[in-house]
CSV table of C-alpha atoms and ligand atoms in Angstrom, one decimal:
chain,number,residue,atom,x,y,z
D,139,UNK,CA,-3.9,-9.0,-18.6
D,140,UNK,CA,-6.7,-6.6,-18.4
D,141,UNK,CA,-7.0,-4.1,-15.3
D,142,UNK,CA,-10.0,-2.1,-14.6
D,143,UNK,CA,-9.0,1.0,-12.6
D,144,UNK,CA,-12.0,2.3,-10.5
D,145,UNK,CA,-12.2,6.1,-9.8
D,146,UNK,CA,-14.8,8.5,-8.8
D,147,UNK,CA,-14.5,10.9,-6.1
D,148,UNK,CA,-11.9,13.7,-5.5
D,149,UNK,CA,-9.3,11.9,-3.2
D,150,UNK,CA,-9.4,9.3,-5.7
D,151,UNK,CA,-7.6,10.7,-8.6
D,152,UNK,CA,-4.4,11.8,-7.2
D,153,UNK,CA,-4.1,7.7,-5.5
D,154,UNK,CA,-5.0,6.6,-8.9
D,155,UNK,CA,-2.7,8.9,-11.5
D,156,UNK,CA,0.9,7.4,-10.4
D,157,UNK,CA,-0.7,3.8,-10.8
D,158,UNK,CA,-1.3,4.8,-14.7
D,159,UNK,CA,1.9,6.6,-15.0
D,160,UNK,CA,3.4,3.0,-13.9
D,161,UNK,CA,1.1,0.9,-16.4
D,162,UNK,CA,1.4,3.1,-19.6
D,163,UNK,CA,5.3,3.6,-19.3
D,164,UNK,CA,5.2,-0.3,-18.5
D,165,UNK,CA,3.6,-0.9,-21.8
D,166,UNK,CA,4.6,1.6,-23.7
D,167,UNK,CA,8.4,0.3,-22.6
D,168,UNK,CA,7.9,-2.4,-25.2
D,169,UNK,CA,9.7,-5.3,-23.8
D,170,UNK,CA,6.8,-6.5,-21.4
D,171,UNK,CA,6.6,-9.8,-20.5
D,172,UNK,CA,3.0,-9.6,-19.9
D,173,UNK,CA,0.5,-8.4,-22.9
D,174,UNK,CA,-0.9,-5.7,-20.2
D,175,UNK,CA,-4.1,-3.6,-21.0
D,176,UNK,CA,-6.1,-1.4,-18.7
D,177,UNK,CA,-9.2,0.9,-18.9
D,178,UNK,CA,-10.0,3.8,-16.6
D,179,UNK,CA,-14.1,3.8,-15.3
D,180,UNK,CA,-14.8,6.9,-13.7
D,181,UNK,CA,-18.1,6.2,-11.5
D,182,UNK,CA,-19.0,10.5,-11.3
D,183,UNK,CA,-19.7,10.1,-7.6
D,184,UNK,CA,-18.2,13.4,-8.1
D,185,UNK,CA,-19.2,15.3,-11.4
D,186,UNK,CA,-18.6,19.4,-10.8
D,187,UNK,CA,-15.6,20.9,-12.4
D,188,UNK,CA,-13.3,21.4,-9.9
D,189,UNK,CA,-14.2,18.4,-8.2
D,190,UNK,CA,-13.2,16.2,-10.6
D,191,UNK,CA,-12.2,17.1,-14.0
D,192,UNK,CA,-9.4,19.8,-12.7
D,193,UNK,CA,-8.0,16.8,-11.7
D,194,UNK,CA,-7.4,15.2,-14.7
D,195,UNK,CA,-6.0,18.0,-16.0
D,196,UNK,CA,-3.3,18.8,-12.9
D,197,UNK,CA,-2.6,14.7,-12.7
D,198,UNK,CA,-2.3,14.2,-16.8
D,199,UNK,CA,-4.7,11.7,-16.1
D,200,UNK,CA,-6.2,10.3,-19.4
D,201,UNK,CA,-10.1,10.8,-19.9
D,202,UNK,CA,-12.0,7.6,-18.5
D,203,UNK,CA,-12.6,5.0,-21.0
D,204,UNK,CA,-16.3,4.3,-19.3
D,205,UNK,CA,-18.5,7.1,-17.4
D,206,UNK,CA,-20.9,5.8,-15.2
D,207,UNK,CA,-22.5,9.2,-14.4
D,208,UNK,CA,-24.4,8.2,-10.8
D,209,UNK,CA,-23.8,11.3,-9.2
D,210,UNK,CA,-25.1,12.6,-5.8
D,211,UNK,CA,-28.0,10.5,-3.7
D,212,UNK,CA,-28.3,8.8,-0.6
D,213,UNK,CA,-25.5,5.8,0.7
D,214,UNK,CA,-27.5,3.5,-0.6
D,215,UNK,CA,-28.9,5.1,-3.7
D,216,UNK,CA,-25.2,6.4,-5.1
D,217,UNK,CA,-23.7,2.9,-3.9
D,218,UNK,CA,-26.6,0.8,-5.9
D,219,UNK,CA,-26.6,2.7,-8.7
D,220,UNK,CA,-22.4,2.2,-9.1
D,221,UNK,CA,-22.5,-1.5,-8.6
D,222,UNK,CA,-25.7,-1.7,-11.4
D,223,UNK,CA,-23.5,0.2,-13.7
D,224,UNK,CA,-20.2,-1.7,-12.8
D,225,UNK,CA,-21.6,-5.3,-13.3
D,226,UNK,CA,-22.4,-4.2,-16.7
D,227,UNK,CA,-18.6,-3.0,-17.5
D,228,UNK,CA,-17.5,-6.1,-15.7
D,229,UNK,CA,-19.7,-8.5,-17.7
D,230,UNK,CA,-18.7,-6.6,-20.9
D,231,UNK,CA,-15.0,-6.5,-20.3
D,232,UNK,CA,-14.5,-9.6,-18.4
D,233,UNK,CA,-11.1,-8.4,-16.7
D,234,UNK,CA,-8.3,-10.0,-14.9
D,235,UNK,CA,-8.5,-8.0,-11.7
D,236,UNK,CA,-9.9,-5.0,-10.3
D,237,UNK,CA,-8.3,-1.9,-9.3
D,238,UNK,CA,-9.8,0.1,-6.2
D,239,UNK,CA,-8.4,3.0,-4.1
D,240,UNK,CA,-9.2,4.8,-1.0
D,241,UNK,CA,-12.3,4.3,0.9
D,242,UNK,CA,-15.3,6.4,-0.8
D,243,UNK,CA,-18.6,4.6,-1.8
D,244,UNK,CA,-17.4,3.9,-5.2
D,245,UNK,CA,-14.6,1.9,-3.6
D,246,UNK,CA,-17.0,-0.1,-1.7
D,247,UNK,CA,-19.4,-1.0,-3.9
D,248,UNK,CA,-16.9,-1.6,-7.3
D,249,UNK,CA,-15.1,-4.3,-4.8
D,250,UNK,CA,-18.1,-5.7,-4.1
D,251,UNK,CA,-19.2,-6.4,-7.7
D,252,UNK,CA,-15.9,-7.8,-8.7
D,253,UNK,CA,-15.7,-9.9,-6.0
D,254,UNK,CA,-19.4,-11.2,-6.5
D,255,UNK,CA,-18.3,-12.2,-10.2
D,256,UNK,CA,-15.1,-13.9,-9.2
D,257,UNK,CA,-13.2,-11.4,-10.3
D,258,UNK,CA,-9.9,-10.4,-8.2
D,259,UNK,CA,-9.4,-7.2,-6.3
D,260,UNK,CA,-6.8,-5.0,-5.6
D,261,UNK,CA,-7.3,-2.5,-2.8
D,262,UNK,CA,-4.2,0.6,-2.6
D,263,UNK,CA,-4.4,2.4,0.5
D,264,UNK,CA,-6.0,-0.8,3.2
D,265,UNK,CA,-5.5,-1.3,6.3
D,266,UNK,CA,-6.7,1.4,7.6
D,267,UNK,CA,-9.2,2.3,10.5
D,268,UNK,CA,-10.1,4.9,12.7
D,269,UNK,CA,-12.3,2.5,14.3
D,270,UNK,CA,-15.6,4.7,14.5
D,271,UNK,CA,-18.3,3.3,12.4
D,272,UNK,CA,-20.1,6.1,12.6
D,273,UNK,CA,-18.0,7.1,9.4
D,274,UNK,CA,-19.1,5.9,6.4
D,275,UNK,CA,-15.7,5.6,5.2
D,276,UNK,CA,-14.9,3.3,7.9
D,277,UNK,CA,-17.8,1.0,6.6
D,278,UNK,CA,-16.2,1.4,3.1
D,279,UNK,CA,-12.7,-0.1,4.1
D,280,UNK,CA,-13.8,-3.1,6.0
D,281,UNK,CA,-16.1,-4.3,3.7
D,282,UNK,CA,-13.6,-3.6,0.0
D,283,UNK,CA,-10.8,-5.1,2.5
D,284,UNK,CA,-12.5,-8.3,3.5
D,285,UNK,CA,-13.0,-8.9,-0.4
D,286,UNK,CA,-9.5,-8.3,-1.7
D,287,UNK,CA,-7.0,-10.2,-2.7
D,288,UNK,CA,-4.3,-8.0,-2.8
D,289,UNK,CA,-4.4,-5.1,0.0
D,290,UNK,CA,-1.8,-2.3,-0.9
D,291,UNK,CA,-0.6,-0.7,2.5
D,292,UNK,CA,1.0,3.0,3.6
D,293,UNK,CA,2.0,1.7,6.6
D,294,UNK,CA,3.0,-1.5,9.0
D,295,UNK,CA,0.0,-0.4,11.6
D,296,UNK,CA,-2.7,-1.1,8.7
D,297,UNK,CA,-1.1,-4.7,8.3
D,298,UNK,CA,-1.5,-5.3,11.8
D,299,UNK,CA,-5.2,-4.1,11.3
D,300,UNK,CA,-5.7,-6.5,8.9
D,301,UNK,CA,-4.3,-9.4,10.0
D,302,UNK,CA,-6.4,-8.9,13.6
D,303,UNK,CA,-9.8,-9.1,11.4
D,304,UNK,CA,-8.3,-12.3,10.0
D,305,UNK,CA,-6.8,-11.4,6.6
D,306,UNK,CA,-3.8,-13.9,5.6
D,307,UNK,CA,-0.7,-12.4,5.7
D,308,UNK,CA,0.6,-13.4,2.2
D,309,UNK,CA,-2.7,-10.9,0.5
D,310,UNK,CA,-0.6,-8.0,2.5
D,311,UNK,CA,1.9,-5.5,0.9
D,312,UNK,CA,3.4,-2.6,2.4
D,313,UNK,CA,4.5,-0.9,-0.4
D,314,UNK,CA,4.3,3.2,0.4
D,315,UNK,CA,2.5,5.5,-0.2
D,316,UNK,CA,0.8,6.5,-4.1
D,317,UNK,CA,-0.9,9.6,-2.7
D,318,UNK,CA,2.7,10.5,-2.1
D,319,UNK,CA,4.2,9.3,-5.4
D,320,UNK,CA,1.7,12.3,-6.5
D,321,UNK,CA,2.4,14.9,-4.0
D,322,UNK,CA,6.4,14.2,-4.6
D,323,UNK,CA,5.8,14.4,-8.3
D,324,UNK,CA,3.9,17.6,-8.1
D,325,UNK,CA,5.5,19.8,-5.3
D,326,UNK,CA,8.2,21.6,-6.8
D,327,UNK,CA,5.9,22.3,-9.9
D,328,UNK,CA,3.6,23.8,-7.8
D,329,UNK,CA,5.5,25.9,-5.5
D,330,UNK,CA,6.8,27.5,-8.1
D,331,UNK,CA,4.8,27.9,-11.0
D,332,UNK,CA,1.4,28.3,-10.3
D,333,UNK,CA,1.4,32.2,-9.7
D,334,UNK,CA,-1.9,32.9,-9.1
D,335,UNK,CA,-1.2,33.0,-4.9
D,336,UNK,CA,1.9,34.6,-5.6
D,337,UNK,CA,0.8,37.4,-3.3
D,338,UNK,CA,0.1,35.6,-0.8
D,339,UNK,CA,3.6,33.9,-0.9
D,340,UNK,CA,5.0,36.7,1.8
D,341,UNK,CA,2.4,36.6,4.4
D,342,UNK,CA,1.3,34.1,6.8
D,343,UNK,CA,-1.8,32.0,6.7
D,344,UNK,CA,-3.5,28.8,7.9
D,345,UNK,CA,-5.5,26.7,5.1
D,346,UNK,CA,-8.8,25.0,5.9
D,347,UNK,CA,-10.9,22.1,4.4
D,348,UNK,CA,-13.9,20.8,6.1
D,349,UNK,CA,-16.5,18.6,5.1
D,350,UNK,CA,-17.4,15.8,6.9
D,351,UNK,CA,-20.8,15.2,7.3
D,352,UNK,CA,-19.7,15.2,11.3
D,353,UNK,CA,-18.6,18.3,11.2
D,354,UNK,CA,-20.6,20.3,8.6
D,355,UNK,CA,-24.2,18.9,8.9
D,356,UNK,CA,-25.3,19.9,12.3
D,357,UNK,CA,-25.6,23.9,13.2
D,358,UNK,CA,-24.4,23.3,16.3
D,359,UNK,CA,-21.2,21.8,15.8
D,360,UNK,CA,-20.2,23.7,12.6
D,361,UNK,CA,-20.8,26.8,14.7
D,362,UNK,CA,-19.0,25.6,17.6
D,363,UNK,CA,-16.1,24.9,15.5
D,364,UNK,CA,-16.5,28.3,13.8
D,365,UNK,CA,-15.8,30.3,16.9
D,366,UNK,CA,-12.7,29.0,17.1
D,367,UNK,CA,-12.1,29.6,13.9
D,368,UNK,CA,-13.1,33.0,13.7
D,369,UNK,CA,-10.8,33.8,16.9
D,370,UNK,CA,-7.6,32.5,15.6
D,371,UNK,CA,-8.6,34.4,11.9
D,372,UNK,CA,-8.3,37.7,14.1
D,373,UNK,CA,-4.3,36.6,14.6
D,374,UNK,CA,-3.9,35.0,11.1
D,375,UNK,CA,-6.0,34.9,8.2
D,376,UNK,CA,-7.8,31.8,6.8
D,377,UNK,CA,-8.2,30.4,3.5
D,378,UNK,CA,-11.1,28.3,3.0
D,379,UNK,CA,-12.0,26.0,-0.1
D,380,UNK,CA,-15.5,24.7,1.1
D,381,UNK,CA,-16.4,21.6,-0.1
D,382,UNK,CA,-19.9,21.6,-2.2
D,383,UNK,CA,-21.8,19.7,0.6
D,384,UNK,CA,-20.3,22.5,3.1
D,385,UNK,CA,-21.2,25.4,1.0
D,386,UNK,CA,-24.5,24.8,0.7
D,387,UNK,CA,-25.0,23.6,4.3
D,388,UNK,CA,-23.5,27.8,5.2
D,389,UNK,CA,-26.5,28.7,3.1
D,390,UNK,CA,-28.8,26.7,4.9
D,391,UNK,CA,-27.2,28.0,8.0
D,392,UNK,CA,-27.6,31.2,7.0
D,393,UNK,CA,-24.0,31.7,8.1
D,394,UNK,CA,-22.7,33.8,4.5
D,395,UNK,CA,-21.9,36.9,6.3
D,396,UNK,CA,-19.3,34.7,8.2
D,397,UNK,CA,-16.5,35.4,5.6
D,398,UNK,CA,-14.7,37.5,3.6
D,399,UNK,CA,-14.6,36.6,-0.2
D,400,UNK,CA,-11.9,38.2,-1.6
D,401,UNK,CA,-9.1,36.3,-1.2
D,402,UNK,CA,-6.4,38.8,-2.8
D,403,UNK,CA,-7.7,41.3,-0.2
D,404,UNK,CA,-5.7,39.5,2.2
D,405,UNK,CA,-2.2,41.2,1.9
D,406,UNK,CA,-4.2,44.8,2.9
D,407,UNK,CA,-6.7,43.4,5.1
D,408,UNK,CA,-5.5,40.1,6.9
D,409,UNK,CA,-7.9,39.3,9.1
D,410,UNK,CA,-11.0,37.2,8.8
D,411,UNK,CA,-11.6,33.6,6.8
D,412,UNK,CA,-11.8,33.4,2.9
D,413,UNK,CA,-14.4,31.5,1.8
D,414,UNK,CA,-13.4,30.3,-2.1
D,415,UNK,CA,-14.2,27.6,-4.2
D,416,UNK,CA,-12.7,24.1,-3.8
D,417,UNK,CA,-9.1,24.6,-5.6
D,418,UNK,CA,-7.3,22.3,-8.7
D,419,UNK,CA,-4.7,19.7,-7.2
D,420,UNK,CA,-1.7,21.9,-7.8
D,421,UNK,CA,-3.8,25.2,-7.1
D,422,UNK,CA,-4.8,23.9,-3.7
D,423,UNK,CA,-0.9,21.9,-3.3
D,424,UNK,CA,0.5,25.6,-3.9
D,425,UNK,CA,-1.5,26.7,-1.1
D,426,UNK,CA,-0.5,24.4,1.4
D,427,UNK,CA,3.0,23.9,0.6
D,428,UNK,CA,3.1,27.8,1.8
D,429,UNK,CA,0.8,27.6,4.5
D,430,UNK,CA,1.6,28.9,8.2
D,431,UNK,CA,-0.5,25.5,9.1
D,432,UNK,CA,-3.8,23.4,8.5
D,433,UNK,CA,-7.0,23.1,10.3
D,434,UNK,CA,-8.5,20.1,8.2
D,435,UNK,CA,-11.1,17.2,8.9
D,436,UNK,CA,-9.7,15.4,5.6
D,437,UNK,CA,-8.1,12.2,5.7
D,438,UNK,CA,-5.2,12.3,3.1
D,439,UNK,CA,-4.3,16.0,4.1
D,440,UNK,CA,-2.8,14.6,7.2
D,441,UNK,CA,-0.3,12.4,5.6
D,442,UNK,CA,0.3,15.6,2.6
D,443,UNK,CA,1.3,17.9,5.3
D,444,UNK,CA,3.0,15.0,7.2
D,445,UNK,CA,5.4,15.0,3.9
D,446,UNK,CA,5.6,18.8,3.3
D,447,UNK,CA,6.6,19.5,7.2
D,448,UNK,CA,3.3,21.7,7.6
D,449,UNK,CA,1.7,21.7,11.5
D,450,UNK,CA,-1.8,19.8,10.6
D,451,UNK,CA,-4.8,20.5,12.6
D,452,UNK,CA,-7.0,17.6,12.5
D,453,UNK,CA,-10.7,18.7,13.2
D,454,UNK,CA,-11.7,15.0,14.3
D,455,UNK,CA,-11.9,12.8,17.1
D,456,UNK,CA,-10.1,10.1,15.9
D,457,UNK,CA,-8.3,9.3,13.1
D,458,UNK,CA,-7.5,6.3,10.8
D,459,UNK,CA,-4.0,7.8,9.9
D,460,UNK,CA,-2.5,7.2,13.4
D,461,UNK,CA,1.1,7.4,12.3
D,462,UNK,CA,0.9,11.8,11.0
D,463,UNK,CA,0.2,11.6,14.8
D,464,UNK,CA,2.9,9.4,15.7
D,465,UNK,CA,6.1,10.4,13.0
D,466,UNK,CA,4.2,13.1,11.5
D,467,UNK,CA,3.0,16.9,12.1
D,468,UNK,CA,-1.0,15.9,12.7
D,469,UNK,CA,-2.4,17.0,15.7
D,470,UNK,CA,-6.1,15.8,16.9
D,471,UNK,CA,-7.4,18.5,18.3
D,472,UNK,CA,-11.4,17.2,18.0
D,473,UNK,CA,-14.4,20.4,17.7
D,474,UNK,CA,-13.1,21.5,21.0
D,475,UNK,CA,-13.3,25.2,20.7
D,476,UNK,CA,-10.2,25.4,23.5
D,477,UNK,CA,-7.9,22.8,21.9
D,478,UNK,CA,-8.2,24.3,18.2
D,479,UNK,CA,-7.7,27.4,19.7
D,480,UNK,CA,-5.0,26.8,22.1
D,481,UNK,CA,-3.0,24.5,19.3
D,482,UNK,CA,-3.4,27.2,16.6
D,483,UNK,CA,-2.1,29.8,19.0
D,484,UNK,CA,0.8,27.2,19.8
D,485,UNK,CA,2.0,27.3,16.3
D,486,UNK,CA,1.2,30.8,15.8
D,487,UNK,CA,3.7,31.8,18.3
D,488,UNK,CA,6.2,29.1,16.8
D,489,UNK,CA,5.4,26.1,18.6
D,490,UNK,CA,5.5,24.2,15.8
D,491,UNK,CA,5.4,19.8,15.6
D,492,UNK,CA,8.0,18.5,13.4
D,493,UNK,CA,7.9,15.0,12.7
D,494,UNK,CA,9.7,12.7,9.8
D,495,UNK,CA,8.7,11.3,6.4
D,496,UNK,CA,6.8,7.7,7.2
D,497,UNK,CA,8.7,4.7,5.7
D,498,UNK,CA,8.4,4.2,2.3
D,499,UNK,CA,6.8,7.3,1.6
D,500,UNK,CA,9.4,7.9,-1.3
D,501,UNK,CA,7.4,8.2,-4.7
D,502,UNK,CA,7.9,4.3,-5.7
D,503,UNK,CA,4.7,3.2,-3.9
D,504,UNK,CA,2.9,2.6,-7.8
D,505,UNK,CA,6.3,1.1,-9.1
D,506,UNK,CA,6.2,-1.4,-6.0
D,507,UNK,CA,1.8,-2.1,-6.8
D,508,UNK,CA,2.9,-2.8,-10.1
D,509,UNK,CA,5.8,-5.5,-9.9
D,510,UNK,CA,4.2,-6.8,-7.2
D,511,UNK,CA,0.6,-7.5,-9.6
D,512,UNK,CA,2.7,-8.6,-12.4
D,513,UNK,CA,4.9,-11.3,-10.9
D,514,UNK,CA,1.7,-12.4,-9.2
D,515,UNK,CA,0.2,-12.6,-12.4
D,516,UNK,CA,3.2,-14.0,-14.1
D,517,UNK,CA,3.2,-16.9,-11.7
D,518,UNK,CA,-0.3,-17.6,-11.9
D,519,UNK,CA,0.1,-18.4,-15.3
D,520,UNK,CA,3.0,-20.5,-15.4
V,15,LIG,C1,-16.9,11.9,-0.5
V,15,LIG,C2,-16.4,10.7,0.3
V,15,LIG,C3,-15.4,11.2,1.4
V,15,LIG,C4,-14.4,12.1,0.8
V,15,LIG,C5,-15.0,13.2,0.0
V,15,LIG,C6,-14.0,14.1,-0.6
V,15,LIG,C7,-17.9,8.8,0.6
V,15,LIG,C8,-18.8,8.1,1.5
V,15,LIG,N1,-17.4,10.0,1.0
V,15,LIG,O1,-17.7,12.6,0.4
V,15,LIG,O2,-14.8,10.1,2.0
V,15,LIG,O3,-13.6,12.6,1.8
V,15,LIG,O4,-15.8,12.6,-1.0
V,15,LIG,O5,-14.7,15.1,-1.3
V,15,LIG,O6,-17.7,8.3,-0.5
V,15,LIG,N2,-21.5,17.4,-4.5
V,15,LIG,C9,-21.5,18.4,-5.5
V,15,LIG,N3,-20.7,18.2,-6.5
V,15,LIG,C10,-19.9,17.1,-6.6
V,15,LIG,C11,-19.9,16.1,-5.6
V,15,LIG,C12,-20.7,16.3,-4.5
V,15,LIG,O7,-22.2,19.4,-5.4
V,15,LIG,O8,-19.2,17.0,-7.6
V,15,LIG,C13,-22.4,17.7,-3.3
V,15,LIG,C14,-23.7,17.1,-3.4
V,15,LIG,O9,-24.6,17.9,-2.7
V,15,LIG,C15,-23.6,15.8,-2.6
V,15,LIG,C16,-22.6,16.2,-1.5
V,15,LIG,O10,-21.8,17.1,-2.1
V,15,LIG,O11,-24.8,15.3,-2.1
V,15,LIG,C17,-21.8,15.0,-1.0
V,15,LIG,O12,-21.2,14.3,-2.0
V,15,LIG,P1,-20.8,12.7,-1.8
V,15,LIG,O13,-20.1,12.2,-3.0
V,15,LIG,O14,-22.0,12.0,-1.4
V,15,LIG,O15,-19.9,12.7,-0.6
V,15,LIG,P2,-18.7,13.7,-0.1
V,15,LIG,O16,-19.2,14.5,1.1
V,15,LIG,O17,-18.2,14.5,-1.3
């Protein structure tokens, strides 16, 4: 059986890298039923250093077997050029099935090739919808879930999603979480040995990502948001790994004297928002786990924090995580300047959300994918 694992943005890798752990100690276990084979295709959606190959490193991910190289351009120019370059690998490697994850445009369009040339899909992380299409992610999941065959789930809401738009109910697995399997793998590691925050390890701090085009792209709201931001950095200090697309949008802003930039001035100084650049996976897992709380308009952040017990921010309207709201320690608070100020203040003065770990959250979400495509495949060929 041949598997074709598609990665190629950030939030991709860490869904991915328990999926290989589960294949190569499958075949490297030596008494495998099936003769099982897979290679890794790494679109380069994302290409800088520490968006992508600091990744590899923290995740022991082996270095892709095929680099498409599309890099940055419009929806429609990166998602063409990934489904040119995957119909060739396809064509050349003639696989048994197709490995997708997440909801970025190299999801959308590697599901679409396969599924074009017959060739099976498996989707890890479907089912979910924050039901605005004004996100391109949410474009991304409905179309790569419509064409899968099998659709991995983190949670029962995401099966009920799917079944509503029609999906059969025997293509449906809840099996957990693999972002999870990563963040459990990883946690104690990076608490405690990754010592460059170490000074920062007695003080209190919220940690920020933002970099939805939402959010980021229009003065307005990124400066609306920023107020509030810059308020609750006079109580606590702020650490903030921008995003390439957000760093050069506070150029174009003309908004660099917004922030401090030297982060190991904090213990003296305190106040204000850090600006530094985006962090490794255990670099930036260290910094959370030891977070006050996080203002974020990320998707998978929600469900890390969820796990490590941290108050989440969520700098959105909606979200396509609903159960971090539900059993979790996500709280919407939009780019109302009030609410983010009035929630940070909450937790600040130790009102804080707890919430529980979501079923099946446990680390054995890959171990679960992995049975599950191998009997399938088993009993296809007998
Ligand atoms: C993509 C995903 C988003 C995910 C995010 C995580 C889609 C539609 N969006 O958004 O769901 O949350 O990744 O980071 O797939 N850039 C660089 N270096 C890089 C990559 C990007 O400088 O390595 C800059 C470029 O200016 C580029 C911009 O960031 O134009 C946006 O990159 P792109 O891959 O189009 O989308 P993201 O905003 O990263």
């Amino acid at each position: 059986m041949k598997i074709l694992c598609v990665i190629g943005a950030r939030p991709n890798y860490m869904k991915m890298a328990p999926i290989i752990d589960q294949m190569d100690k499958y075949i490297s276990g030596g008494l495998s039923k099936i003769d099982l084979d897979y290679l890794l295709v790494h679109t380069g959606q994302h290409y800088d250093k520490n968006m992508s190959d600091s990744f590899f490193e923290d995740l022991q991910i082996p270095s892709p077997d095929i680099y498409l190289g599309v890099g940055s351009g419009s929806h429609a120019e990166q998602t063409a050029k990934i489904m040119t370059g995957f119909e060739k690998v396809c064509l050349q490697e003639h696989p048994d099935l197709v490995f997708v994850v997440g909801d970025v445009n190299s999801t959308l369009a590697c599901s679409l090739v396969a599924a074009k040339l017959l060739i099976p899909v498996a989707h890890v992380e479907a089912g979910l919808r924050s039901f605005d299409r004004t996100m391109p992610e949410e474009i991304n999941r409905i179309v790569a879930d419509s064409l899968s065959d099998y659709l991995f789930t983190t949670c029962r809401d995401a099966d009920e999603n799917l079944k509503k738009e029609g999906i059969t109910g025997s293509k449906i697995f809840f099996v957990g979480n693999v972002m999870i399997d990563s963040l459990l793998k990883y946690k104690e590691f990076a608490k405690t040995k990754i010592k460059k925050f170490d000074s920062l390890k007695t003080i209190d701090y919220a940690l920020l990502t933002l970099h939805r085009p939402s959010n980021v792209d229009q003065k307005k709201t990124f400066q609306n948001i920023f107020e509030a931001l810059i308020t609750i950095s006079k109580k606590t200090p702020i650490i903030f790994p921008a995003h390439p697309r957000t760093r050069k949008m506070i150029s174009e802003f003309g908004l660099n004297d917004l922030f401090q930039k030297n982060l190991f001035s904090i213990p003296s100084q305190k106040k204000g928002i850090y600006l530094i650049p985006p962090m490794s996976y255990l670099e930036f897992l260290s910094l959370m786990s030891n977070a006050q709380f996080v203002l974020t308009d990320s998707g998978g952040i929600q469900e890390e924090t969820t796990v490590l017990g941290i108050p989440c921010l969520t700098l959105r309207e909606n979200t396509e995580r609903p159960i971090t709201l539900k059993e979790g320690t996500n709280t919407l608070v939009g780019t109302d300047k009030n609410k983010i100020k009035q929630e940070a203040f909450d937790i600040i003065e130790g009102k804080k959300k707890h919430g529980n770990i979501p079923e099946l959250w446990d680390g054995k979400a890959s171990q679960r994918i992995l049975t599950i495509i191998l009997n399938k495949f088993s009993e296809k060929k007998s």
